[in-house]
Short mmCIF file of C-alpha atoms and ligand atoms in Angstrom, two decimals:
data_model
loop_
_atom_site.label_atom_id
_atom_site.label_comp_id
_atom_site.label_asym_id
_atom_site.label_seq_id
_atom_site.Cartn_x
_atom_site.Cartn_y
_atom_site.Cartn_z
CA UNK A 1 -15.47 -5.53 -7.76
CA UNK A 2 -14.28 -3.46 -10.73
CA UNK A 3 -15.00 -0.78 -12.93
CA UNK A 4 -18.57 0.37 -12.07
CA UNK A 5 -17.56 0.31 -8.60
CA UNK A 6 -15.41 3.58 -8.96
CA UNK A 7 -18.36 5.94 -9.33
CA UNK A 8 -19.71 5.04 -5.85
CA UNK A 9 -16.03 4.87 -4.27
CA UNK A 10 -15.48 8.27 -5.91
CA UNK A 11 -18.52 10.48 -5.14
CA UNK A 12 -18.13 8.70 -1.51
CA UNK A 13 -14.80 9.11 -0.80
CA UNK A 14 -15.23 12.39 -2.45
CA UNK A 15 -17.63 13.17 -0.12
CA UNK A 16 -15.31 12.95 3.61
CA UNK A 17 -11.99 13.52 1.55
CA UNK A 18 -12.38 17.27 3.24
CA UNK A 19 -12.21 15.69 6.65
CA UNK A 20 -8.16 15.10 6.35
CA UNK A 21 -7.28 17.95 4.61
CA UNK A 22 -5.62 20.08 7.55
CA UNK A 23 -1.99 19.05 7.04
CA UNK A 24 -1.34 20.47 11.12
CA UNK A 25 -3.41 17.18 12.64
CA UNK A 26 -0.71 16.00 15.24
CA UNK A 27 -0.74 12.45 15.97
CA UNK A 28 0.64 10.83 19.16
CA UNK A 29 2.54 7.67 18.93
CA UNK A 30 0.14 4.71 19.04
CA UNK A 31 1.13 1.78 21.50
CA UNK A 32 1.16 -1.82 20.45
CA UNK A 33 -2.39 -3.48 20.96
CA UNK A 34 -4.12 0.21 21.07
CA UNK A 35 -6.39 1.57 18.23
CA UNK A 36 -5.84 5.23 17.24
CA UNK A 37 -8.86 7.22 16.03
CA UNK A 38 -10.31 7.32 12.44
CA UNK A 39 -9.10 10.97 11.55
CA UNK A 40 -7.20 10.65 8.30
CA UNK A 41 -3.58 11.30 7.70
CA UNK A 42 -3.10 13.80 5.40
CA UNK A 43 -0.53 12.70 3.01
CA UNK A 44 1.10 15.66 0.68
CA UNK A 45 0.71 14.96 -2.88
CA UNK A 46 -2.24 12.74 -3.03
CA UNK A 47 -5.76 12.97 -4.55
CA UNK A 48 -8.40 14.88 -2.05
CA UNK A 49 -10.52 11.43 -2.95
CA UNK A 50 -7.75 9.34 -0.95
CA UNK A 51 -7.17 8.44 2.65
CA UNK A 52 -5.00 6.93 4.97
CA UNK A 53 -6.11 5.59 8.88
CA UNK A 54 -3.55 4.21 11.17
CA UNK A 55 -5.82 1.41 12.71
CA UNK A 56 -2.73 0.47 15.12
CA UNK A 57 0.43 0.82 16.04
CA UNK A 58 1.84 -0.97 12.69
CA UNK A 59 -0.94 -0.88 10.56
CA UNK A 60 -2.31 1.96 8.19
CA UNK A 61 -5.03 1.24 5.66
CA UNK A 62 -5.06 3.48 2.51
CA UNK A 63 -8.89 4.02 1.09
CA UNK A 64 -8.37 4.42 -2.49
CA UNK A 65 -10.68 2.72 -5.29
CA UNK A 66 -10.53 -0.50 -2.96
CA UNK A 67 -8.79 -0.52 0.45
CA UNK A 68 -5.50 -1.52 0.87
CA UNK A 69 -3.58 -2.33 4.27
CA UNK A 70 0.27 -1.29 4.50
CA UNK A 71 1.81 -2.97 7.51
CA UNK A 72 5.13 -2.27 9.39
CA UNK A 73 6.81 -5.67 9.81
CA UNK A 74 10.01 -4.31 11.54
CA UNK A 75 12.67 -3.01 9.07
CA UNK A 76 10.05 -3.99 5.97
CA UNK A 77 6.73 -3.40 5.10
CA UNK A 78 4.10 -6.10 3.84
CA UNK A 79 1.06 -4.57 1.92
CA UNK A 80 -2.15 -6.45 1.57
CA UNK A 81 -3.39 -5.70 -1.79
CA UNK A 82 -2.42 -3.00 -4.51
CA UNK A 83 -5.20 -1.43 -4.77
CA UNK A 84 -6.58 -0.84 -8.70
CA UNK A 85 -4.62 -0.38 -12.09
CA UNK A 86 -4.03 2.82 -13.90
CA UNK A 87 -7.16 2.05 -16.08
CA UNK A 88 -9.57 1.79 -13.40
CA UNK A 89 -8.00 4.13 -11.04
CA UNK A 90 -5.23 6.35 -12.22
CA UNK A 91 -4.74 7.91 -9.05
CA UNK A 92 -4.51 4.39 -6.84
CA UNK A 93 -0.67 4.36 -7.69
CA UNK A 94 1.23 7.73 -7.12
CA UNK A 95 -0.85 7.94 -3.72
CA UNK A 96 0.31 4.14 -2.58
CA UNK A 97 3.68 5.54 -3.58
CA UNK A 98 3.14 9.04 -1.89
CA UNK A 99 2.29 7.51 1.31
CA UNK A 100 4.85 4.63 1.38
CA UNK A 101 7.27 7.68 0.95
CA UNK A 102 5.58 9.73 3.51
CA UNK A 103 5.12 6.83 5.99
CA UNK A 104 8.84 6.14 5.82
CA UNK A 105 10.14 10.14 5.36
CA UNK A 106 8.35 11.15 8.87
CA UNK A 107 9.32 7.93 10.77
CA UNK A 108 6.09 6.48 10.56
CA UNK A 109 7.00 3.22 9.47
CA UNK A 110 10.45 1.71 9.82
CA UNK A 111 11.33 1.40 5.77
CA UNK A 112 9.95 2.31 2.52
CA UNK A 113 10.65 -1.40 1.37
CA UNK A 114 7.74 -3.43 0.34
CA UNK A 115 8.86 -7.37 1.10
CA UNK A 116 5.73 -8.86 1.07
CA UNK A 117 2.55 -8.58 -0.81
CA UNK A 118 -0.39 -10.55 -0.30
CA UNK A 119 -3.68 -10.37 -2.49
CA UNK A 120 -6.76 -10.93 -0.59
CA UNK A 121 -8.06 -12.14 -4.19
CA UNK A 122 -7.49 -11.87 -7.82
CA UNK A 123 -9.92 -9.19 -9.06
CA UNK A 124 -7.81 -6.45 -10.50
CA UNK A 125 -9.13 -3.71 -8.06
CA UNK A 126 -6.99 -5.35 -5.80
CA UNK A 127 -4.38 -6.11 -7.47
CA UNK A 128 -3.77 -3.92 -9.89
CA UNK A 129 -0.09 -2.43 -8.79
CA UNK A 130 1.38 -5.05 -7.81
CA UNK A 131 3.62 -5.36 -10.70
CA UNK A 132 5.15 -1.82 -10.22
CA UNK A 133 5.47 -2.21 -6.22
CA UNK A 134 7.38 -5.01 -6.25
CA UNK A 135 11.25 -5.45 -5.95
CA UNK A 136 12.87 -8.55 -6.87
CA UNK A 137 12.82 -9.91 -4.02
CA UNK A 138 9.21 -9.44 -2.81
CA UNK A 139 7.20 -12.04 -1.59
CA UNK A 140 3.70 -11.74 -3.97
CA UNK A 141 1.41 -14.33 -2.09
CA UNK A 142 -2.02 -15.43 -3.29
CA UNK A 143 -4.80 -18.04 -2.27
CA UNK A 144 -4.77 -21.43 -4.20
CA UNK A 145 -5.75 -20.06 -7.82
CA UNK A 146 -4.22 -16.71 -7.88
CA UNK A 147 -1.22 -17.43 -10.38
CA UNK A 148 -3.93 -19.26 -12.69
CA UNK A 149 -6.66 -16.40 -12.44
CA UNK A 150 -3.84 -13.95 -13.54
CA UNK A 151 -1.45 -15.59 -16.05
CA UNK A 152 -4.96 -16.61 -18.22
CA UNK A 153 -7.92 -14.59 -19.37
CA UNK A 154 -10.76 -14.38 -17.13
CA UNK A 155 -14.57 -13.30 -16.90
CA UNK A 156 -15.98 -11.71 -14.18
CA UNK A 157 -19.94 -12.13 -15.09
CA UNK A 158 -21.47 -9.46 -13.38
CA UNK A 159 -19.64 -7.14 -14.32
CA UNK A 160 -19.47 -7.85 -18.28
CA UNK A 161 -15.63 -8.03 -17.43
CA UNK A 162 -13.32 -9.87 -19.78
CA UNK A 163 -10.08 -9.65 -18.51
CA UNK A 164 -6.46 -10.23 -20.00
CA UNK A 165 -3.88 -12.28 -19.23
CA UNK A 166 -2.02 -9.67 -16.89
CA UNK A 167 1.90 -8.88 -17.34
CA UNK A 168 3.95 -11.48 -15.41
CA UNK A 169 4.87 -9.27 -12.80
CA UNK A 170 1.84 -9.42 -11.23
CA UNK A 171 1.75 -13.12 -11.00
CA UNK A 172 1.89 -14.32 -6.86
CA UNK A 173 5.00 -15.87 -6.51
CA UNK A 174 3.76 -18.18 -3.89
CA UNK A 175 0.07 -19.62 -3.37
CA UNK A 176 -1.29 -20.75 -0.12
CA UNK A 177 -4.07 -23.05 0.52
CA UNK A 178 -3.96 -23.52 3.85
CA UNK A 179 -2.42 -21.19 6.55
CA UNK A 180 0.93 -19.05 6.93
CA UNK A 181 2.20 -16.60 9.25
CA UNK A 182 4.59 -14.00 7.77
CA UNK A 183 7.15 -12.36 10.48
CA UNK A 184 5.09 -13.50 13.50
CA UNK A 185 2.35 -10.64 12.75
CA UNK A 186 0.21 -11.84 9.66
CA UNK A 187 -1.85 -15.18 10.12
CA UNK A 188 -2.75 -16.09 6.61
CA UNK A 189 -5.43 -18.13 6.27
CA UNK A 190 -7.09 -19.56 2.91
CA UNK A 191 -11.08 -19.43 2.54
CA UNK A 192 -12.53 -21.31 -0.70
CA UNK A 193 -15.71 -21.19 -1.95
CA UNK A 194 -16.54 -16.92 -0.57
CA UNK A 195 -16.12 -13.68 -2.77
CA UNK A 196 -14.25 -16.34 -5.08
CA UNK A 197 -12.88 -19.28 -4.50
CA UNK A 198 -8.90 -18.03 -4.00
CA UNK A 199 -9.84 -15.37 -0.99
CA UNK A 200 -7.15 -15.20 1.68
CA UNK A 201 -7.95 -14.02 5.15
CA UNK A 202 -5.27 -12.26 7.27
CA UNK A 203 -5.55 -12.40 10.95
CA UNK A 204 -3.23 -9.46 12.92
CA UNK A 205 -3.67 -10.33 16.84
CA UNK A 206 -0.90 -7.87 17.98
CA UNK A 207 -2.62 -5.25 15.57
CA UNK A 208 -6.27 -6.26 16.67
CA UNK A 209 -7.47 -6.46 12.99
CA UNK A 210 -8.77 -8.32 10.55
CA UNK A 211 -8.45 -8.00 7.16
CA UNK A 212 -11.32 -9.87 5.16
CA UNK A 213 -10.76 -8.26 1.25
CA UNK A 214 -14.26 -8.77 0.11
CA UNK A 215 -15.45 -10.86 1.87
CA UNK A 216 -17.27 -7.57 3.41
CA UNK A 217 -18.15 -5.09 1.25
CA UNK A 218 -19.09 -2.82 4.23
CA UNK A 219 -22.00 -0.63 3.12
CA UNK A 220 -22.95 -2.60 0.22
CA UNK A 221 -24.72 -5.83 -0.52
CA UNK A 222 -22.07 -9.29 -0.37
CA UNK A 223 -21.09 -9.72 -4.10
CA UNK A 224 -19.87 -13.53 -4.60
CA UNK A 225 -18.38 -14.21 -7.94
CA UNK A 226 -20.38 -17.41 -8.80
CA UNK A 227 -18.37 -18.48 -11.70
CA UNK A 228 -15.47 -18.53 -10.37
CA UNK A 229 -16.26 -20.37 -6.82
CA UNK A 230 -17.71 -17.43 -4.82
CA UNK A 231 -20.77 -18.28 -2.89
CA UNK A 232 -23.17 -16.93 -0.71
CA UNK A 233 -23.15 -19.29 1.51
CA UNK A 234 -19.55 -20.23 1.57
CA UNK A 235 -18.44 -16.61 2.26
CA UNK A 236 -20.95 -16.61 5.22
CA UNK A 237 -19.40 -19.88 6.78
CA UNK A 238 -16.47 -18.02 6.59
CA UNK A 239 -17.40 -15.08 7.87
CA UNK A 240 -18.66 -16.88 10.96
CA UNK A 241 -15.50 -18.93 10.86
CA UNK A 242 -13.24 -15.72 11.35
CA UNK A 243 -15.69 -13.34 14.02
CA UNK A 244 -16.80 -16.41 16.09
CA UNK A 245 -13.41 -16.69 17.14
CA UNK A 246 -12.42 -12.61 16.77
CA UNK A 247 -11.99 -10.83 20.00
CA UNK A 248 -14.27 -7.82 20.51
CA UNK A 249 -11.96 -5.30 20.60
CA UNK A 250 -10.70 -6.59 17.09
CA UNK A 251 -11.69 -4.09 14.06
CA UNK A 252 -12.29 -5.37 10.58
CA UNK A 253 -10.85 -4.39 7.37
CA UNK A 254 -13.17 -4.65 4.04
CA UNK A 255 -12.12 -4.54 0.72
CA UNK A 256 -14.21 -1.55 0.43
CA UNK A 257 -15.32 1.04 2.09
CA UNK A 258 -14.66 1.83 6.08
CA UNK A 259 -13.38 -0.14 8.51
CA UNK A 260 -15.58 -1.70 10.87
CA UNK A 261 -15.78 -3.02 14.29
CA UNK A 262 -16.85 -6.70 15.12
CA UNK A 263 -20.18 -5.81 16.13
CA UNK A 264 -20.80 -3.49 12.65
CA UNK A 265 -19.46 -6.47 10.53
CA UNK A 266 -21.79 -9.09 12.26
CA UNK A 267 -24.41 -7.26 12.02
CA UNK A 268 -23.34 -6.98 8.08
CA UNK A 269 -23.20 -10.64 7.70
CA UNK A 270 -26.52 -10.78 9.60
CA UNK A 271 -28.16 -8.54 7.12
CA UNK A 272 -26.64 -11.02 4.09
CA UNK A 273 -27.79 -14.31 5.79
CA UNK A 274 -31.14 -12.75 6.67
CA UNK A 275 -31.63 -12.29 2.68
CA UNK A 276 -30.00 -15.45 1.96
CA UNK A 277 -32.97 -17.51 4.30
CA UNK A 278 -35.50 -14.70 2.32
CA UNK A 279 -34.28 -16.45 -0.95
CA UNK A 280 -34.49 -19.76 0.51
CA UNK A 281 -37.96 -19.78 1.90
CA UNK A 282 -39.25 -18.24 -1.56
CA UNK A 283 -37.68 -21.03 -3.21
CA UNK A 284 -38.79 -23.71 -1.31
CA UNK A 285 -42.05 -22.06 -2.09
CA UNK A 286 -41.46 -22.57 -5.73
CA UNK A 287 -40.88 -18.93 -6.89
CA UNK A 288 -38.74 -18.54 -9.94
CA UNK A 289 -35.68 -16.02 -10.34
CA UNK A 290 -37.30 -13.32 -11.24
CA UNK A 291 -40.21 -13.91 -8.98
CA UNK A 292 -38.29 -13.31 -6.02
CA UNK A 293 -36.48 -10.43 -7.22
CA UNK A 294 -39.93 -8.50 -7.88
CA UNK A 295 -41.12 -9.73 -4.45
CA UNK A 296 -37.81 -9.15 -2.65
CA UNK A 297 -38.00 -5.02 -3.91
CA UNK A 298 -41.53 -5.06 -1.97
CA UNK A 299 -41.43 -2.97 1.44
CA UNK A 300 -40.59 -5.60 4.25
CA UNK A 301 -43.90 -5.22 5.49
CA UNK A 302 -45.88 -6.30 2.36
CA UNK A 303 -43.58 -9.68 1.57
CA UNK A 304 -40.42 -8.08 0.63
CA UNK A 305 -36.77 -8.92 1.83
CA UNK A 306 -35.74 -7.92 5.25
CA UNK A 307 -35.08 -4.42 5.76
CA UNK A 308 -31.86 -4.80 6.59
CA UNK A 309 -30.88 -6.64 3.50
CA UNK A 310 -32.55 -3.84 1.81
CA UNK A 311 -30.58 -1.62 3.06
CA UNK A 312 -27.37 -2.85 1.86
CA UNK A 313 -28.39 -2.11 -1.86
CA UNK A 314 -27.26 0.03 -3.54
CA UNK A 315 -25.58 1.35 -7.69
CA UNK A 316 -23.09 -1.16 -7.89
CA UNK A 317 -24.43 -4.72 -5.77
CA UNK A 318 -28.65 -4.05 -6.55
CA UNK A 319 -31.13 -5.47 -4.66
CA UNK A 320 -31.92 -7.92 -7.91
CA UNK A 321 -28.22 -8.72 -8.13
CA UNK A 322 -27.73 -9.73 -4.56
CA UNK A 323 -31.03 -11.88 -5.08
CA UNK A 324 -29.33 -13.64 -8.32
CA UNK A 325 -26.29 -14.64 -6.88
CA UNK A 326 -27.71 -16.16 -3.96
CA UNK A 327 -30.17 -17.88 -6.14
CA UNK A 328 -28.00 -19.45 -8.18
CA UNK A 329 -25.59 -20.53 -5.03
CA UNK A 330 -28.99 -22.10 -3.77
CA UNK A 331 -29.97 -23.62 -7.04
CA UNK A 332 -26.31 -24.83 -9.11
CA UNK A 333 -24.81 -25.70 -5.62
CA UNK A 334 -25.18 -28.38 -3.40
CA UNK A 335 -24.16 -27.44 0.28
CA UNK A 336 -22.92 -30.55 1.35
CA UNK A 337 -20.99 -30.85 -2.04
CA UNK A 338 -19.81 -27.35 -0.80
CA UNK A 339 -18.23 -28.18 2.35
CA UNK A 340 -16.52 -31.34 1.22
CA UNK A 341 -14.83 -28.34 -1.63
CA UNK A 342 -13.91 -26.37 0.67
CA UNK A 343 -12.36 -29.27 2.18
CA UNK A 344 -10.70 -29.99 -0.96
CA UNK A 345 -9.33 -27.06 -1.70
CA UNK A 346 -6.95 -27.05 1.36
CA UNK A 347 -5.20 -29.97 0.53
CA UNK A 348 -1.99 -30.34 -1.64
CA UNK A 349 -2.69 -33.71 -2.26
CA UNK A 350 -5.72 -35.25 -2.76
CA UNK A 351 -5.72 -39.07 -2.37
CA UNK A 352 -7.86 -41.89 -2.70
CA UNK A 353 -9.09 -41.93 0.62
CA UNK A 354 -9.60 -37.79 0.37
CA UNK A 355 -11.88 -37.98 -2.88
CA UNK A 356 -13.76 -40.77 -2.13
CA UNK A 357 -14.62 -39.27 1.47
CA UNK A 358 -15.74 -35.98 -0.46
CA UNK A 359 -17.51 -38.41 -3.09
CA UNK A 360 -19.46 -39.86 -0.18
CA UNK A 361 -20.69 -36.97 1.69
CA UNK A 362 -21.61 -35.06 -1.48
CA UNK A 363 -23.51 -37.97 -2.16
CA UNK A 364 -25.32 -39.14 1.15
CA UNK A 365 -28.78 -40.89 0.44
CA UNK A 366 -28.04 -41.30 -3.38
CA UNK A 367 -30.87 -38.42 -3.90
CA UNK A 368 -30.03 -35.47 -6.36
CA UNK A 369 -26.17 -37.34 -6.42
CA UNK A 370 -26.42 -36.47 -10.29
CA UNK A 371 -27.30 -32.92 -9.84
CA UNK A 372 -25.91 -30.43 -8.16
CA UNK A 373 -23.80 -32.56 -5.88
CA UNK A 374 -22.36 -33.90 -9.00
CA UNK A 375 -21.51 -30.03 -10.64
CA UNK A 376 -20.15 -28.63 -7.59
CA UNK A 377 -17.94 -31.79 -6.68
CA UNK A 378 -16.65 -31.52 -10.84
CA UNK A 379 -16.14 -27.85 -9.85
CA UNK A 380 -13.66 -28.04 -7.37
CA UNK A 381 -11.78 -31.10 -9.20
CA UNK A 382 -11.60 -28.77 -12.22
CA UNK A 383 -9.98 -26.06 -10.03
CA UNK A 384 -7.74 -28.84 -8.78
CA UNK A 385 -6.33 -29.92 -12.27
CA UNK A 386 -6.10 -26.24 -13.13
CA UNK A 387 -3.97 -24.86 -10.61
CA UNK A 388 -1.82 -27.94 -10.78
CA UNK A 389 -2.82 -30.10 -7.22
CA UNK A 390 -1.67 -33.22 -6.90
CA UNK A 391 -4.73 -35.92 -7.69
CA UNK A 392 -3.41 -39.20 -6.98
CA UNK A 393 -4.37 -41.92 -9.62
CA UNK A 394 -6.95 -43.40 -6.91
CA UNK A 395 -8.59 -40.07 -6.69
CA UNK A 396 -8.64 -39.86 -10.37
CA UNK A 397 -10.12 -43.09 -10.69
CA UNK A 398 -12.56 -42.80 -7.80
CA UNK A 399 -13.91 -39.36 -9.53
CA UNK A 400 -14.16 -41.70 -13.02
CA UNK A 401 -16.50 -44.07 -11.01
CA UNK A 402 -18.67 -40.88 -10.17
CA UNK A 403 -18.36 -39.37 -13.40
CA UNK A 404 -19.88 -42.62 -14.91
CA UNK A 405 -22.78 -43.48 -12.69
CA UNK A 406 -23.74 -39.86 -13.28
CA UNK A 407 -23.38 -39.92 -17.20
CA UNK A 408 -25.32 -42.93 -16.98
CA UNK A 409 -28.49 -41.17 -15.01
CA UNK A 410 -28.53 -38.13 -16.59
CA UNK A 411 -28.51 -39.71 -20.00
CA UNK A 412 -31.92 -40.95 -18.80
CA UNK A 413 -32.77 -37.39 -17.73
CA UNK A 414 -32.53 -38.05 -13.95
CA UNK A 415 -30.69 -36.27 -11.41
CA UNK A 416 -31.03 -38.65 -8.72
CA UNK A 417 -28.92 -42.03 -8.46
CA UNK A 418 -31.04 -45.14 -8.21
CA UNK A 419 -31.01 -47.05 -4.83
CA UNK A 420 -29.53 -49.77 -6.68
CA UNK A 421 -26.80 -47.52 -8.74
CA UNK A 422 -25.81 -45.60 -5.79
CA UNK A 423 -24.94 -48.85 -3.64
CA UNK A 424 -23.08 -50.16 -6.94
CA UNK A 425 -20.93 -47.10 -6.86
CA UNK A 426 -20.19 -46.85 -3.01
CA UNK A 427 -19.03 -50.95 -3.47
CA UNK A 428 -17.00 -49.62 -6.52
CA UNK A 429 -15.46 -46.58 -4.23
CA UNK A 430 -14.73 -48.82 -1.55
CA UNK A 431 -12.82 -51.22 -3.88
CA UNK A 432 -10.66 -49.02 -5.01
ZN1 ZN B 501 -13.44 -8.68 -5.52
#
């Protein structure tokens, strides 16, 4: 999410800013595993458009532009995202500072010091402090991708964003692609292919939270950031992946907006997958882009979207929007190409064995193998090379065999391997 997103945080935050203002709330100490209530701690010397909830006993998430989540480790703090930079938000960094100060001043917390930070993504609106937060020796950890995404200029598509290579200081100074627990109290978990494809998810079970960056967009329509990995359906596998194993009693943290508890954020991810099957079923039908997105704005009643996709739209993720990038997931993506990414992605080194496994399911049955199987598949190696995974030469090599027996296809305008050329390339795959 970026810039256009601040006129909807604003005029909403705006809106139940009032509710913390009485600087005399007492609060009484919060015991581990408990969850306090959601009335705001008023924080001297921030914005009115600002506030900070203590979720649990350790854990205090500050709603400015995005969310961010400041947790207590015991002696140092770790904060999960930074929230925005001065030209998106110039408010997002004197009140993280304020309330670090405040946190630590009345006792709340145990320290002012901020030893770890870890970015639920790359996108700026979460990231965008992290550069004046950090001491030398703070941990700055990222998903696979994040060091890339922010040492290089990137393009966020939807929102006509062409971004910078940022100063160094915000660069992660560790990635992880698969899991990593931090001082026994964050379980770190990487989840390709969702908002984007470098999306970390951290698990607190002593807290009883999750925090899910934006993967949820709570109160808004899922935005998945196509051209650089997201995906509509990836981020609902791993939404399912994280709440089918999340105790009730657990709340969630979005990147935006309030928190939620288990039940509100399935029955978010319900209301995403209910538009994604709308999309589906129009396209198997043979509508076109824009076809659906006419049909979709249609009351539920007379052939448009479910009403509970519809109402998730809103200023920032439309209706049309939401329709578009789960079009285009459906349409450039394959979804067993998909899976065997994700898979992918997790490794640090990808063998022979590893790519020509991926290779094979992409592939099953030979049909389409030179469409979108293909392009997703040449996706995730790219993302490989670029963030600097180990490909063993066999993987290399097995990827050249796909590369030609789709060149060869497609140069005949076919997407689909013949019988013959598919069971020529599995032979050469299981050569190698
Ligand atoms: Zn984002």
């Amino acid at each position: 999410m970026t810039t256009s997103l601040r006129f909807a945080s604003l005029s909403f935050a705006t809106l139940i800013g009032c509710v913390g203002a009485d600087p005399a709330v007492e609060r009484d100490d919060v015991a581990d595993g408990e969850h306090t209530s959601t009335v705001p701690i008023a924080i001297p010397g921030t914005s009115a458009d600002f506030r900070v909830i203590q979720t649990s006993a350790h854990t205090f998430v500050l709603h400015g532009y995005a969310n961010a989540v400041l947790v207590d480790v015991g002696g140092e703090l770790a904060l999960i995202d930074t929230l925005a930079p001065g030209h998106i938000s110039p408010t997002d960094l004197p009140n993280l500072q304020a309330t670090v100060a405040f946190l630590a001043s009345t006792g709340k917390v145990s320290s002012s010091k901020v030893r770890y930070i870890v970015n639920t993504h790359w996108h700026p609106d979460h990231v965008g402090n992290t550069g004046a937060l950090r001491a030398a020796d703070t941990e700055v950890i990222a998903g696979r991708g994040g060091i890339v995404r922010m040492s290089t200029p990137q393009h966020i598509a939807y929102f006509h964003a062409e971004l910078p290579e940022w100063p160094a200081a915000w660069w992660p100074s560790r990635e992880v692609a698969s899991n990593l627990t931090v001082r026994d109290m964050l379980q770190i978990s990487y989840a390709p292919y969702s908002h984007t494809t470098t999306d970390l998810v951290i698990r607190m079970p002593k807290e009883k939270v999750v925090v899910v960056g934006d993967l949820i967009i709570g109160g808004a329509n899922a935005f998945t950031d196509h051209d650089n990995g997201g995906s509509m359906r990836g981020l609902l596998l791993s939404l399912e992946n994280i709440l089918g194993t999340l105790p009730a009693d657990h709340l969630v943290i979005p990147g935006h907006y309030e928190v939620m508890t288990k039940a509100e954020a399935r029955a978010w991810g319900d209301a995403v997958r209910a538009g994604l099957r709308y999309v589906d079923a129009k396209l198997a039908a043979g509508a076109s882009l824009a076809e659906i997105q006419a049909a979709a704005a249609l009351p539920p009643e007379q052939g448009g979207a479910p009403a509970a996709t519809q109402g998730l739209a809103g200023d920032v993720i439309t209706l049309p929007a939401f329709v578009e990038f789960t079009y285009r997931d459906l349409t450039e993506r394959d979804v067993k190409a998909l899976i065997a990414s994700r898979v992918l992605a997790r490794l640090k080194t990808v063998d022979t064995l590893a790519m020509v496994a991926a290779i094979t399911a992409s592939t099953l049955g030979g049909e389409a193998a030179a469409g979108t199987e293909y392009d997703t598949l040449a996706f995730e190696v790219g993302e490989l090379e670029a963030v600097g995974n180990t490909l063993t030469a066999g993987a290399k090599a097995a990827m050249a065999v796909y590369d030609r027996h789709v060149a060869t296809a497609r140069e005949q305008g076919r997407t689909d391997l013949t019988a013959a050329e598919y069971q020529a390339m599995l032979l050469e795959l299981a050569r190698l």
